[in-house]
């Protein structure tokens, strides 16, 4: 009798697992797939673990996406759904996706949902029937930030379940929407001209439950990113049958070859990826589609622009849900689950008018902040700028008006305000009535400062401040953008070499005062005259006894928006920063208020309707975050105390 070694037994079990996995998860027909042999060899060569799902239903449906072959949306036939409404639909075994274009005021008639359905507004706005009433959903792109325009990206979606009534009406400018169904609705197959339509399959109850409520409108940008692999982060939304992964991948990152038992339908939205499919590579760009049956080997190498895709999984992946739940739990330790962004002041409609708010500080139960006038090209005007005092109830008034264009502020040890008079080339002390008491600093090395921007005080009374030379003067006084330290005796020390940062802006200290944080607003941009290695990072420095710094290092990587990635820039828009009592760091950026823990690990992003510019803690327990944001002031409650 032949004796089997442990290794031989393992190989037999491994191969049986592969065969069973194809029978249960990957069959596109009643016969063995033509790609199975190559796939089995790649699984062995790459030592990939085959996972099985016993809950995968047997679905006898011919798909219009051939397994493992890239197809562009332009090659999908157009379906007429109603007058002024066309669609392009593609489907796998368990999910159908339909991009629908609606002419202005066109509509889809009322019908009943088969299974479950997500509706994502791609552009424009629609009225959707929800529980018998029409509710508006909309989507619009972010503004290109300038001195006046600062709206952030907004994209709403909705989840409906079996039996819900739906109807859609487009707005005056028309709309584009994405519908995602599971199981594949027989009614849509009929509209697509499919001749042999199978019966609706029986879908079992899957372990992952819906992570959003039916009949409720959500903004996708309010959802947290979960890290799938380094450099690849996704907003994950699950129904009971399917899972949507809105994936953003950083430039030049990689997905190693991998497998999973769930079917995956992939749609490329932006950038490009060299998609590894079995033993080949296909470059996927905007509008490219791919269906990957369960346990088909795949991976990818991302291009220099990064890449955004929508992946839809059937059934939902438990490992993705674990990643989502873990990231959400970490975020909710800081931002409560029920916390909502509140609009405290809309300075576009209230008086006095607000323009570009900055430098918030909470002193004696009041919020003080700068109100900087800029035109669309960032030309400032001190005569139109103010320094504002806001009480806890949201009432506000100007403390200083028409005299200077202030920026960052902190509280002095005596309760006064220490203020960056940016266009006045100085840092000053001001009382709470707006009287200028003294000039703290206005020159270095015998030359005027250029434009003090943001500042932080250490426990000794020394002051760190940034000077990014963001002033209208054609000729600058100092040799470059930099960071200074005013020691307790009043001596000014330049602690970074000029132009070591492309635009040093926000600055903060750790709770123990031992680490200084500096961020970088712009980098690698045609419109900026300095490029550095600081890129889209917050940098950390060890603080020496005399206030100087050393051991500069990357601390936290800031998310970049699609608009910046498309031009291959590294501008995060990083502006004001604050630290809480636990050492968590809050950074105002184009992508929202980004939060990092004391080790520099990403925690989450608080989304706002306009770009956040700066923030501070305040309120009765010092747990309320106040955010300055163009002509708005927002607030949100937290679980932590400010520093």
Coordinates of C-alpha atoms in Angstrom, one line a residue, residues 358-361 370 407-412 417-421 426-429 440 452-458 462-467 483-484 486 505-509 516-517 576-578 614:
X358 CA -9.8 81.6 9.5
X359 CA -7.8 81.4 12.8
X360 CA -10.5 80.3 15.3
X361 CA -9.8 80.3 19.0
X370 CA -10.5 86.2 11.3
X407 CA -5.1 85.2 10.0
X408 CA -4.1 82.7 12.7
X409 CA -4.9 83.4 16.4
X410 CA -4.1 81.9 19.8
X411 CA -4.9 82.8 23.3
X412 CA -2.2 84.6 25.3
X417 CA -5.3 87.3 21.7
X418 CA -2.1 86.8 19.8
X419 CA -2.9 87.5 16.2
X420 CA -1.1 87.1 12.9
X421 CA -1.6 90.4 11.0
X426 CA 3.7 91.2 12.0
X427 CA 2.4 89.3 15.0
X428 CA 0.5 91.4 17.6
X429 CA -1.2 91.2 20.9
X440 CA 5.4 90.8 19.3
X452 CA 2.7 85.4 9.4
X453 CA 0.0 82.8 8.8
X454 CA -0.6 80.4 11.7
X455 CA 0.9 79.9 15.1
X456 CA 1.0 77.8 18.3
X457 CA 2.4 78.5 21.8
X458 CA 4.5 76.1 23.8
X462 CA 7.4 80.6 23.1
X463 CA 5.6 80.9 19.8
X464 CA 6.1 78.9 16.6
X465 CA 4.7 80.5 13.4
X466 CA 4.6 79.8 9.7
X467 CA 5.3 82.4 7.0
X483 CA 8.8 78.5 10.0
X484 CA 10.1 80.7 12.9
X486 CA 9.9 83.4 19.1
X505 CA 0.9 76.6 6.6
X506 CA -0.7 74.8 9.5
X507 CA 1.3 74.3 12.7
X508 CA 0.7 72.4 16.0
X509 CA 2.4 70.9 19.0
X516 CA 6.1 70.0 16.3
X517 CA 3.8 69.3 13.3
X576 CA -5.1 75.0 10.0
X577 CA -4.3 72.1 12.4
X578 CA -5.3 71.4 16.0
X614 CA -9.2 75.8 10.1

